[in-house]
PDB file of C-alpha atoms and ligand atoms in Angstrom:
ATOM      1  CA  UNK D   1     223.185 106.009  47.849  1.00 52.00           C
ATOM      2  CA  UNK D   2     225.257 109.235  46.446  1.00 71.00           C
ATOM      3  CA  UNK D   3     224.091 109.666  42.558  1.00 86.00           C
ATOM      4  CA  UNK D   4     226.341 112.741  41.970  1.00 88.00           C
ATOM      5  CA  UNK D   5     228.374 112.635  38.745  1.00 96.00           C
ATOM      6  CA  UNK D   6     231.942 112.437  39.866  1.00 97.00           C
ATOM      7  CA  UNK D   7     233.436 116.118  40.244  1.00 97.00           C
ATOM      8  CA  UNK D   8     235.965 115.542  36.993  1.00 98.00           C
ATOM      9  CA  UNK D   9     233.183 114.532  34.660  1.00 98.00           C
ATOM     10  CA  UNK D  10     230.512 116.347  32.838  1.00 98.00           C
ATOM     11  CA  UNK D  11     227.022 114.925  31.206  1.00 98.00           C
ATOM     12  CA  UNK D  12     226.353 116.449  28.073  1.00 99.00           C
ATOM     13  CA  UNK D  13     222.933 116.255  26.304  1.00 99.00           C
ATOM     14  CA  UNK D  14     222.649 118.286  22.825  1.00 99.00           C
ATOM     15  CA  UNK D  15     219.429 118.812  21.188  1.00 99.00           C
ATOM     16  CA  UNK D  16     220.108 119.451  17.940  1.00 98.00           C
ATOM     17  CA  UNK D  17     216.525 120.063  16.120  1.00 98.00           C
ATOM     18  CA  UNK D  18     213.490 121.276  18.447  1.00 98.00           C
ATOM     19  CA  UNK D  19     210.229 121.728  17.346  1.00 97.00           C
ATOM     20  CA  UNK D  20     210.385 125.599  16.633  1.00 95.00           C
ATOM     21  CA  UNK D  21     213.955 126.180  15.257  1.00 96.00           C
ATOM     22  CA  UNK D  22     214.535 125.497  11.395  1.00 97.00           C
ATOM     23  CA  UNK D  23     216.584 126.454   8.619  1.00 98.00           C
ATOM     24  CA  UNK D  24     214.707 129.945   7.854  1.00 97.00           C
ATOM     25  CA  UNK D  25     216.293 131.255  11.374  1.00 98.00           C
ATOM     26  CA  UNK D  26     219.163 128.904  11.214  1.00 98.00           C
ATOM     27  CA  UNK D  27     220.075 126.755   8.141  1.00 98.00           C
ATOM     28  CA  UNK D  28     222.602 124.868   9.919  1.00 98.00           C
ATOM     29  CA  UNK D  29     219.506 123.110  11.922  1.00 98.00           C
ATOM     30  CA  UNK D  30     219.432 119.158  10.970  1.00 98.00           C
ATOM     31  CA  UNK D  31     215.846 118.138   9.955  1.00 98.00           C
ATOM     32  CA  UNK D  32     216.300 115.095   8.159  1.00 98.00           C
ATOM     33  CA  UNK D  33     217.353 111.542   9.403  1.00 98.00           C
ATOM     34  CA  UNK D  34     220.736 111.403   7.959  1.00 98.00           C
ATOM     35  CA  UNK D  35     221.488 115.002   8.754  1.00 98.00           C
ATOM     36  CA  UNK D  36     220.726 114.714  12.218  1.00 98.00           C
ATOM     37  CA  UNK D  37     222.294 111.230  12.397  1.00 99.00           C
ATOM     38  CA  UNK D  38     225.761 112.731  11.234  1.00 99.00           C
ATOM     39  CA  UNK D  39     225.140 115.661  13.501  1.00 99.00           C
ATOM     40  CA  UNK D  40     224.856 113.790  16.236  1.00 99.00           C
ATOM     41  CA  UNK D  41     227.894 111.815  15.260  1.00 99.00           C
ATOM     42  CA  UNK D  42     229.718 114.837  15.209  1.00 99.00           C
ATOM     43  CA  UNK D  43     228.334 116.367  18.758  1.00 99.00           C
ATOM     44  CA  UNK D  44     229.430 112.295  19.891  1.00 99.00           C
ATOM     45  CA  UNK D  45     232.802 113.192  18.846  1.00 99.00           C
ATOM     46  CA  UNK D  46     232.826 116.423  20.711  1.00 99.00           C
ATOM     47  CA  UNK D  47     231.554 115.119  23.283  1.00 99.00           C
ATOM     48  CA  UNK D  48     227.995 114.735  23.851  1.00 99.00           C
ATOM     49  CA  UNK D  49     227.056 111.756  25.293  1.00 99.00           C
ATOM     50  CA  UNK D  50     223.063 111.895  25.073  1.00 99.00           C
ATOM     51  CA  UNK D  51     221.356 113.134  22.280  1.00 99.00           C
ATOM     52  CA  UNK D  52     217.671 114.370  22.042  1.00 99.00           C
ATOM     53  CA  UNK D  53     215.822 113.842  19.244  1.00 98.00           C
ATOM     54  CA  UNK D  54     212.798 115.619  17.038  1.00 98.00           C
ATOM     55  CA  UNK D  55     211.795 114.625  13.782  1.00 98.00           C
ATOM     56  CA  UNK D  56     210.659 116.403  11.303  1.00 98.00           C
ATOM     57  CA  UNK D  57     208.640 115.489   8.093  1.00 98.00           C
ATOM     58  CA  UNK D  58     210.451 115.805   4.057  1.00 98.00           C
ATOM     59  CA  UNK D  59     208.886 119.084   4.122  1.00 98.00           C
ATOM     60  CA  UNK D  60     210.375 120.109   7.531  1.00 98.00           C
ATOM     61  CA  UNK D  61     207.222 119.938   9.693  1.00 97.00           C
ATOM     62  CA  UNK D  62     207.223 118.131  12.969  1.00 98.00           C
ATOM     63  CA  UNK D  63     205.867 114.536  12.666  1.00 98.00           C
ATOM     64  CA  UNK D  64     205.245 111.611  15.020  1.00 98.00           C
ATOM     65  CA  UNK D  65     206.106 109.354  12.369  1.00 98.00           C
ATOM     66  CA  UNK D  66     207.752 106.179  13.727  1.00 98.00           C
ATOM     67  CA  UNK D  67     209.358 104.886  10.728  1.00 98.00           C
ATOM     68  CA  UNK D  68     211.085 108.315  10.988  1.00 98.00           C
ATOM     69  CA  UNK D  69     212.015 108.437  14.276  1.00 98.00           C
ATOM     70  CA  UNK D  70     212.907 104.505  13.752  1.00 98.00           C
ATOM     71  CA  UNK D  71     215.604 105.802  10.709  1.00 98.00           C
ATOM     72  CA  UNK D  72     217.342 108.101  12.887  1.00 98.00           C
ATOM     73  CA  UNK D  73     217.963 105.743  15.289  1.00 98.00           C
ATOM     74  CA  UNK D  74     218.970 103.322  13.111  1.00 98.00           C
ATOM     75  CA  UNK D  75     221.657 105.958  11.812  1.00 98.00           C
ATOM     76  CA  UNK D  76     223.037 107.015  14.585  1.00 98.00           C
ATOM     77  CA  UNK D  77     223.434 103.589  16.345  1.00 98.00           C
ATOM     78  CA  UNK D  78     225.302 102.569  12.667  1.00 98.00           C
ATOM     79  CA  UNK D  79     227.582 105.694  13.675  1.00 98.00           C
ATOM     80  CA  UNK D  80     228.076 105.343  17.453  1.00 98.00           C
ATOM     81  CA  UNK D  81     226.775 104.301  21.225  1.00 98.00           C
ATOM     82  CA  UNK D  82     225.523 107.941  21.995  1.00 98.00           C
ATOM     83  CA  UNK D  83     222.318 107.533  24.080  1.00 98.00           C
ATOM     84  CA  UNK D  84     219.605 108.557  21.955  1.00 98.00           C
ATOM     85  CA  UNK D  85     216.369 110.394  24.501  1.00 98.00           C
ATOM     86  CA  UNK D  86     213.468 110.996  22.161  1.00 98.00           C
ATOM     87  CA  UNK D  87     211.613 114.167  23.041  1.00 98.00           C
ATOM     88  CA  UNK D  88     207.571 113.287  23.959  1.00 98.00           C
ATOM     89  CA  UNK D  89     207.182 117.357  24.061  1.00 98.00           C
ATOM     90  CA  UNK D  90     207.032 117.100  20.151  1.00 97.00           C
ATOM     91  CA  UNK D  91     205.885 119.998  18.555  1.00 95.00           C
ATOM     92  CA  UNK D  92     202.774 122.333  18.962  1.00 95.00           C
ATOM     93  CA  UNK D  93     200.941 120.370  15.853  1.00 95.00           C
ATOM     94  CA  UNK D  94     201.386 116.796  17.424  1.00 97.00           C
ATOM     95  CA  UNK D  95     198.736 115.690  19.806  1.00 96.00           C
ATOM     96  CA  UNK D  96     199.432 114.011  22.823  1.00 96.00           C
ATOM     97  CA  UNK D  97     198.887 110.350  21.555  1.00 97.00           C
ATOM     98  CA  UNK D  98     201.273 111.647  18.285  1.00 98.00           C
ATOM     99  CA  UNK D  99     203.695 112.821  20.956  1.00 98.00           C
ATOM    100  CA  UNK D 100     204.232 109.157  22.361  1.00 98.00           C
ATOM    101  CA  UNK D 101     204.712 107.471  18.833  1.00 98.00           C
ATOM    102  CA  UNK D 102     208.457 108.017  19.218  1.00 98.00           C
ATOM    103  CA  UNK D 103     208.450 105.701  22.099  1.00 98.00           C
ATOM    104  CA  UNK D 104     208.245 102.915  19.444  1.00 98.00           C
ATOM    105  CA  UNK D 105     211.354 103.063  18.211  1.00 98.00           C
ATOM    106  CA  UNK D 106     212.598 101.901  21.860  1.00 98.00           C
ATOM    107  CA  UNK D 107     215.213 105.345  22.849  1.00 98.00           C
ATOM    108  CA  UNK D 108     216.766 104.857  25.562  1.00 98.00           C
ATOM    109  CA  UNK D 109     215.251 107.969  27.424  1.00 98.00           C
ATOM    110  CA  UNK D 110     212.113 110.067  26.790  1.00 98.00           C
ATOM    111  CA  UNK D 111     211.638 113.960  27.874  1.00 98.00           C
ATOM    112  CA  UNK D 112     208.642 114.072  30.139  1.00 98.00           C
ATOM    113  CA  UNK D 113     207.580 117.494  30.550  1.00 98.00           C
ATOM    114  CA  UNK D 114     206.361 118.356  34.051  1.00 98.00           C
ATOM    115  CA  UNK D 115     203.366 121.137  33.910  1.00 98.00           C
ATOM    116  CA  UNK D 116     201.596 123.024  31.583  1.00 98.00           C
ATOM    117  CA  UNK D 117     202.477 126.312  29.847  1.00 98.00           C
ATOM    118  CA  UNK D 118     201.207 129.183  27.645  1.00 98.00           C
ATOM    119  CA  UNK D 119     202.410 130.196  24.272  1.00 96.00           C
ATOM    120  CA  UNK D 120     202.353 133.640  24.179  1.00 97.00           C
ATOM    121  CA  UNK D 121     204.271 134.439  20.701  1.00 93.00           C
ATOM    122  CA  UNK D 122     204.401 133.054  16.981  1.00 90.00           C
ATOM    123  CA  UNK D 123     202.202 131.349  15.072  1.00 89.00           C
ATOM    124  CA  UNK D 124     200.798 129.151  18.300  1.00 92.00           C
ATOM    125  CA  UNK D 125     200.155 132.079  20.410  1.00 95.00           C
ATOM    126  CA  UNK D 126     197.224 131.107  22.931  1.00 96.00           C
ATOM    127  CA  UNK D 127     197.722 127.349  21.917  1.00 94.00           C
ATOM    128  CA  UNK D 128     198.626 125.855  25.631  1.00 96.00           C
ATOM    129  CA  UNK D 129     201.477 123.423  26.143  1.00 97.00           C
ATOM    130  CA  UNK D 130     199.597 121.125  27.764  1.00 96.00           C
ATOM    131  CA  UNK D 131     200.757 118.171  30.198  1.00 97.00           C
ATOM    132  CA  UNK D 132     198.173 118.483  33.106  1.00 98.00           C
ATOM    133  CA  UNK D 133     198.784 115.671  36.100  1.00 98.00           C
ATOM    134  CA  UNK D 134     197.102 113.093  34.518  1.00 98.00           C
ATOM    135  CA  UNK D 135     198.530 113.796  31.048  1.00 98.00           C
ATOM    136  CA  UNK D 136     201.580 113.396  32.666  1.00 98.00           C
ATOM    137  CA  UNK D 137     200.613 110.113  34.815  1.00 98.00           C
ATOM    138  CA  UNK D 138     199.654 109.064  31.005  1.00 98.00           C
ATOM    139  CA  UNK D 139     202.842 109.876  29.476  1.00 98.00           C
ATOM    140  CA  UNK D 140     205.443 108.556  32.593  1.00 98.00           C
ATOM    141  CA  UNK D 141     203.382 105.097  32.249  1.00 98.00           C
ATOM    142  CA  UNK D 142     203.684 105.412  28.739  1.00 98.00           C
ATOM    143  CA  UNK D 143     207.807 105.948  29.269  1.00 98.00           C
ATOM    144  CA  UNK D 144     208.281 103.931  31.985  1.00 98.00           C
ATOM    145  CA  UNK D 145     206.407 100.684  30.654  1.00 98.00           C
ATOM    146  CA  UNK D 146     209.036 100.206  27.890  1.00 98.00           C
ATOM    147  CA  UNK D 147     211.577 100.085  30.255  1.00 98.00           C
ATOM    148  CA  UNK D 148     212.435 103.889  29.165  1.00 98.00           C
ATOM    149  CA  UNK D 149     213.820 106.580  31.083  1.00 98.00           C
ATOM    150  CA  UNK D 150     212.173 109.578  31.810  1.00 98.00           C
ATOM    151  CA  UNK D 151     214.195 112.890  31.862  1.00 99.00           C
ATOM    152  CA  UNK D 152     211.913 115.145  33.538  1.00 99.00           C
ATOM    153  CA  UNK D 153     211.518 118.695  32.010  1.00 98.00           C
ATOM    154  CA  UNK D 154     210.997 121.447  34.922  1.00 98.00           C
ATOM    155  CA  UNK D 155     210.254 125.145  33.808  1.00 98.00           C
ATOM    156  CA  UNK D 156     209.438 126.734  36.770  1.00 98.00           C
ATOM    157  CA  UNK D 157     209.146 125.474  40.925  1.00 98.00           C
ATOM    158  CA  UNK D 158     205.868 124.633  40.539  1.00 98.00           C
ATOM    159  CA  UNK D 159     206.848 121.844  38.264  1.00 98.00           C
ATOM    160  CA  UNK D 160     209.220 120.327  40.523  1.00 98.00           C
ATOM    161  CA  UNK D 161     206.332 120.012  42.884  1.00 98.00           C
ATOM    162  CA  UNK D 162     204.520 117.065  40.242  1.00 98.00           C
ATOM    163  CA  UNK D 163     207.939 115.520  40.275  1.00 98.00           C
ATOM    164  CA  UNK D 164     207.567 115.205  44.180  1.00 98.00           C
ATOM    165  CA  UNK D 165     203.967 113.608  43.564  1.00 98.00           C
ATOM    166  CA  UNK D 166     205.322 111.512  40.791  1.00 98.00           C
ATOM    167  CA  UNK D 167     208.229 110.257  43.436  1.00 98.00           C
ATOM    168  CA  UNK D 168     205.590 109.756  45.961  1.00 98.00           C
ATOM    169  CA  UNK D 169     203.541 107.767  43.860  1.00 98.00           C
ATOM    170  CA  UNK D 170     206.243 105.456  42.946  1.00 98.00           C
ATOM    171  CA  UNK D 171     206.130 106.061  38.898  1.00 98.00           C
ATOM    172  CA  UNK D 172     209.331 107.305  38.607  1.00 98.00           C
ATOM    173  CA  UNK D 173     213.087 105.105  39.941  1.00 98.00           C
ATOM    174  CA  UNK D 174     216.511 106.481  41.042  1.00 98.00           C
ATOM    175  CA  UNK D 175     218.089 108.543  40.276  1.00 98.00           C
ATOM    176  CA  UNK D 176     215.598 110.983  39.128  1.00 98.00           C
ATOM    177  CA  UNK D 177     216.634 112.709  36.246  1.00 98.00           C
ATOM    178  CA  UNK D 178     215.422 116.401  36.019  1.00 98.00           C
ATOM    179  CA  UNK D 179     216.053 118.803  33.479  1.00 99.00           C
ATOM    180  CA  UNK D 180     215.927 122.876  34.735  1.00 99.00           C
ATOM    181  CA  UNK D 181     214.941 124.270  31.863  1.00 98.00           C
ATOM    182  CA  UNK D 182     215.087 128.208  32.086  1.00 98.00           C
ATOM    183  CA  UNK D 183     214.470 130.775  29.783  1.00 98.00           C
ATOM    184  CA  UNK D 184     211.837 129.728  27.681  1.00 97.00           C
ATOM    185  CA  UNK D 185     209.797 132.700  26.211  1.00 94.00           C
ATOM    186  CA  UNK D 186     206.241 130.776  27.257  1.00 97.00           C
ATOM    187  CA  UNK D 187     203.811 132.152  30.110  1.00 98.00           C
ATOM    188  CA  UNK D 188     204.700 129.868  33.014  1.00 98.00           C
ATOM    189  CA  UNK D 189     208.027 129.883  32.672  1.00 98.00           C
ATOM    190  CA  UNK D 190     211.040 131.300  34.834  1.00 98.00           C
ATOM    191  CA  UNK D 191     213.731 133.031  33.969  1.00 98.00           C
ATOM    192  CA  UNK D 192     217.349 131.970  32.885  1.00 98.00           C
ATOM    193  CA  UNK D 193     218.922 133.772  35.858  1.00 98.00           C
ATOM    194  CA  UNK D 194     221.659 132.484  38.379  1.00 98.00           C
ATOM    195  CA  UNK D 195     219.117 132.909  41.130  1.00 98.00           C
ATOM    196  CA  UNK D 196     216.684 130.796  39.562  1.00 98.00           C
ATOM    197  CA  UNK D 197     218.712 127.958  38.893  1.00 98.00           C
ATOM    198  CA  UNK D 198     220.376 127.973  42.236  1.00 98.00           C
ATOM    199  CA  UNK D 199     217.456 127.743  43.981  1.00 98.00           C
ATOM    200  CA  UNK D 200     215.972 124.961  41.800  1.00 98.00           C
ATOM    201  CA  UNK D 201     218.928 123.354  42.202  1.00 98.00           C
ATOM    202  CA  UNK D 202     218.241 124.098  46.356  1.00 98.00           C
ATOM    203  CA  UNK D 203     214.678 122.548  45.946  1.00 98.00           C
ATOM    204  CA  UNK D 204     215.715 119.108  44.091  1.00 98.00           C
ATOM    205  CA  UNK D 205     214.107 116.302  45.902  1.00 98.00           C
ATOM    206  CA  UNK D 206     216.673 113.155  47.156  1.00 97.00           C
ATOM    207  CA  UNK D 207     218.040 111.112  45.088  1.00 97.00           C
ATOM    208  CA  UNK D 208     218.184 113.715  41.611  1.00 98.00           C
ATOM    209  CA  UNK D 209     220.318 113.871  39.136  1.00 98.00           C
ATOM    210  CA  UNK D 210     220.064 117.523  37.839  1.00 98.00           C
ATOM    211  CA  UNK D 211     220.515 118.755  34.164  1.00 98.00           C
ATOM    212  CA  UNK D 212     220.548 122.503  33.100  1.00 98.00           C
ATOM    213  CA  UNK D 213     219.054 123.978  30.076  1.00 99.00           C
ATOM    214  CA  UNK D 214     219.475 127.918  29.354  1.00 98.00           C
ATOM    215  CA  UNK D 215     217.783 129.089  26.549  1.00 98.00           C
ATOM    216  CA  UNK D 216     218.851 131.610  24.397  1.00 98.00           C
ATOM    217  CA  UNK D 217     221.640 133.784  24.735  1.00 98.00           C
ATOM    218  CA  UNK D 218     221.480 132.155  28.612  1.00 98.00           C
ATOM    219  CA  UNK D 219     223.101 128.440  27.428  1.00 98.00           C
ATOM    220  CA  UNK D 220     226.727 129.153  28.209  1.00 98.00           C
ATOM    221  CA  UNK D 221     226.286 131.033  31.211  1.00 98.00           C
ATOM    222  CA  UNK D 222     223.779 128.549  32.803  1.00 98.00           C
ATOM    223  CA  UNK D 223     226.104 125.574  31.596  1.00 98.00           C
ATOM    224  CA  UNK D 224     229.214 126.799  33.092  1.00 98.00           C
ATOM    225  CA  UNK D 225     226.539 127.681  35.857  1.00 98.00           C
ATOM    226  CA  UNK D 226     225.554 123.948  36.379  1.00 98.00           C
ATOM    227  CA  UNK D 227     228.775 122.497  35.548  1.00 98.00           C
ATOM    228  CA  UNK D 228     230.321 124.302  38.780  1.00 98.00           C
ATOM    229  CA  UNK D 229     227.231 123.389  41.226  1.00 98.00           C
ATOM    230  CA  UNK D 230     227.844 119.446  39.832  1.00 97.00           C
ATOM    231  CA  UNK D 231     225.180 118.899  37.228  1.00 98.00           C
ATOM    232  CA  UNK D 232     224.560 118.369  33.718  1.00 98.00           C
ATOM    233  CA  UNK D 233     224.332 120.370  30.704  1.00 98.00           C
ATOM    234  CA  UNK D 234     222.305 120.687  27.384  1.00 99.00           C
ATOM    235  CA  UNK D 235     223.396 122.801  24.610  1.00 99.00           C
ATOM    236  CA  UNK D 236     222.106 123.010  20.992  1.00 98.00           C
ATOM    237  CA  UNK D 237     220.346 124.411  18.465  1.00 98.00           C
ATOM    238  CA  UNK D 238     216.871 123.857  19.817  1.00 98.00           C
ATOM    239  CA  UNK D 239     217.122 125.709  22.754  1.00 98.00           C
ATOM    240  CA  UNK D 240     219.756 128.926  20.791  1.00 98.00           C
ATOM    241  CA  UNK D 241     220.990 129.434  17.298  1.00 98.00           C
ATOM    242  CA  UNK D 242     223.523 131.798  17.866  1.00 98.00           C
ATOM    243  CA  UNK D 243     227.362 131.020  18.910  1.00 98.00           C
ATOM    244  CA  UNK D 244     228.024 134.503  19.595  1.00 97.00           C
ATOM    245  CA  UNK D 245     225.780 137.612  19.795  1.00 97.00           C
ATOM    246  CA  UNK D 246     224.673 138.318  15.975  1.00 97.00           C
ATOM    247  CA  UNK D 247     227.154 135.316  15.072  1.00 98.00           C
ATOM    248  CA  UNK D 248     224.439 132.215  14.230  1.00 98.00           C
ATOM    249  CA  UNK D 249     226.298 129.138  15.201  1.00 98.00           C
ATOM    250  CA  UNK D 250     227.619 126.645  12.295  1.00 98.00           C
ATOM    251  CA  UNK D 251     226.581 123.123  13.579  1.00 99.00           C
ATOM    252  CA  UNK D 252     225.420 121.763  16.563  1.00 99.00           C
ATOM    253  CA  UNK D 253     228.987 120.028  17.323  1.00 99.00           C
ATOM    254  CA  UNK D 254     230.387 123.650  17.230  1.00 99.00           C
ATOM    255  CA  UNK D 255     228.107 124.361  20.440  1.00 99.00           C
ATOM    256  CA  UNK D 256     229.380 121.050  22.214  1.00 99.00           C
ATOM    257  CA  UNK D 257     233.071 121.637  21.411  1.00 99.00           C
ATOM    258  CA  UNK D 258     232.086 125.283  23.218  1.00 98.00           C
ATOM    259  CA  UNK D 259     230.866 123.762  25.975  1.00 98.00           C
ATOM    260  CA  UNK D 260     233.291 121.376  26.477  1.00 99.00           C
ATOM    261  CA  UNK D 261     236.558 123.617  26.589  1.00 98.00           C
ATOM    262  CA  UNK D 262     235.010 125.358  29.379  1.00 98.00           C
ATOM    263  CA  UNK D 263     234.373 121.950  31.028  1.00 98.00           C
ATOM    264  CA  UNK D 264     237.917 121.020  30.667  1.00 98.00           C
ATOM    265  CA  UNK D 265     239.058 124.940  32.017  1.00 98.00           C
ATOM    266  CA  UNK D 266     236.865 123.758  34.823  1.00 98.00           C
ATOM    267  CA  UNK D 267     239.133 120.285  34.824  1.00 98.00           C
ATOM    268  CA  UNK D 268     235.949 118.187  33.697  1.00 98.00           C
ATOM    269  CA  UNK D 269     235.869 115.683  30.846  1.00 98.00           C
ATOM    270  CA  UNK D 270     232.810 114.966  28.886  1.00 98.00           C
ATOM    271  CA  UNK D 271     231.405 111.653  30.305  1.00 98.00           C
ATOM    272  CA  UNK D 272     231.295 109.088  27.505  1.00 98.00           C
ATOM    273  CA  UNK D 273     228.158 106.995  26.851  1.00 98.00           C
ATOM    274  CA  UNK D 274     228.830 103.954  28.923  1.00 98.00           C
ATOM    275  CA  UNK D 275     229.911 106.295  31.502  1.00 98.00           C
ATOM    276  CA  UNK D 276     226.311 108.119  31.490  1.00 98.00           C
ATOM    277  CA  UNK D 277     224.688 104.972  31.491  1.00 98.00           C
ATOM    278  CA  UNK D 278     226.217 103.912  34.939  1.00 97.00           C
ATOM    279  CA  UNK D 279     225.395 107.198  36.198  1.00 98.00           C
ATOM    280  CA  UNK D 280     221.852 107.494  35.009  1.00 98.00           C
ATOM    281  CA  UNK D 281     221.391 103.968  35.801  1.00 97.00           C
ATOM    282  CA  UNK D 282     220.735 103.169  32.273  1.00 98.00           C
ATOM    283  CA  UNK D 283     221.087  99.732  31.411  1.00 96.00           C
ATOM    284  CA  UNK D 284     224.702  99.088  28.776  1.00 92.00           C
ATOM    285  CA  UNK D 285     224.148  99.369  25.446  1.00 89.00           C
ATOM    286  CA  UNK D 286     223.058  96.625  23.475  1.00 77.00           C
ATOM    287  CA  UNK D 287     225.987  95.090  20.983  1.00 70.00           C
TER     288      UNK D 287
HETATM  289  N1  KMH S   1     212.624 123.150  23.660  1.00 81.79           N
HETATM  290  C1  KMH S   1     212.846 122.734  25.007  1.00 81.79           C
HETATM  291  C2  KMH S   1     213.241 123.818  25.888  1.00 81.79           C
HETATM  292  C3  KMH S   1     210.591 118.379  24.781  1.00 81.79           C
HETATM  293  O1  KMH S   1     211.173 118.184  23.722  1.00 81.79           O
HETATM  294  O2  KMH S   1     209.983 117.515  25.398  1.00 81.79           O
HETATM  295  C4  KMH S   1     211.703 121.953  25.521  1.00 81.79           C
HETATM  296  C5  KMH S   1     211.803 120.503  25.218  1.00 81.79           C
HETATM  297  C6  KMH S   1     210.538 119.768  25.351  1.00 81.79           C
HETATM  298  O3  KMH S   1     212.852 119.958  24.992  1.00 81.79           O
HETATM  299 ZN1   ZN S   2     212.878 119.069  22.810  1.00 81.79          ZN
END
């Protein structure tokens, strides 16, 4: 079976919040429910057809806290059918069981990040990012026993080898969602470059689905990047605040609308939400 999203379509994913951008370096950042409910109602209108979520406490901290996550969800299904992927990477404060609270509040997909990495700057400098292989056997069970998709975070090669072992083991179904995430400024990591990504793409086991993250100043090149070799893109503030160089961006929905007239130059539309669904082989929406 051929899981490739058809040529004249696009997959669009924005993550709005992350766990490391905020309003100090960007106030435009949503951190509360109903600002990153109508945020993502506005990227939905744009475009987007997934969203990915963080929360974040009253006081702007990251926070497992279901009843949180729970009123987010509940806003932005009030405002639309965008597919709502909670992120199990959290935030460098959460623990691994606070990482899987979000699960919950039933999303329809949940980032599962595929190796371990170093923080080598900020305030969490020398605190790992950890997901060893049987962290991450704990987290995909976790996912995948709610009947939750997992969209598989690769930073480097060596990740996509535990997605092999994780195919191999039968704990993951078609089509495998991966996410090449390049560019992230954490020891471990690979680069945002062409080469990278092509090769990654090169390396993709059967039967994958393949979205592209560039961070920084690298998410419009790598998008247009992906959206020529067939696969999907993420854009947003979590991954790069700016719009231009020295230029922060205004909203999140400003990123997606960027995005998305290059899709369309490239004579793509944004895939809606029920579209994704029967791509990702995500079950429809419920009424
Ligand atoms: N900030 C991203 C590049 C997660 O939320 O699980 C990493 C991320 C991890 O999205
Ligand atoms: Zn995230």
């Amino acid at each position: 079976m051929d899981y490739a999203i058809p040529a004249d379509r696009v997959v669009i994913t924005v993550a709005q919040t992350g766990a490391i951008t905020n309003k100090s370096l960007n106030p435009n950042v949503p951190e509360q429910p109903a600002e990153i409910a109508q945020s993502a109602y506005d990227c939905f209108n744009e475009g987007a057809s997934i969203v990915h979520i963080h929360a974040r406490d009253p006081q702007g901290e990251n926070t497992s806290e279901l009843s949180i996550f729970e009123d987010i969800h509940g806003r932005i299904r009030d405002k639309c059918d965008i597919i709502i992927q909670d992120s199990t990477g959290g935030g460098p404060n959460l623990t691994q069981e606070q990482r899987i609270n979000c699960l919950g509040a039933s999303p329809d997909m949940a980032s599962l990040n595929m190796g371990s990495m170093m923080r080598v700057a900020g305030p969490y400098k020398g605190v790992p990012f950890s997901n060893m292989p049987d962290e991450i056997d704990w987290f995909v069970e976790q996912i995948t026993q709610r009947g939750i998709k997992p969209e598989m975070e690769v930073y480097s090669h060596a990740m996509l080898q535990e997605v092999r072992r994780l195919i191999k083991e039968g704990r993951v179904t078609k089509p495998y969602y991966i996410n090449i995430v390049l560019g992230m400024r954490y020891q471990g990591a690979e680069p945002a470059t062409p080469k990278t990504l092509t090769s990654m793409v090169d390396n993709l086991p059967p039967d994958s689905i393949f979205n592209c993250t560039g961070v920084g100043s690298a998410q419009t090149p790598l998008a247009t990047m992906a959206m020529i070799m067939g696969g999907c893109v993420r854009v947003g503030l979590e991954d790069n605040i700016y719009y231009a160089k020295g230029e922060l961006a205004q909203s999140n929905a400003q990123l997606v609308a960027k995005v998305v007239r290059i899709a369309r130059e490239l004579g793509k539309q944004p895939a809606t939400p029920a579209e994704t669904r029967q791509y990702l082989g995500l079950p429809p929406a419920k009424a």
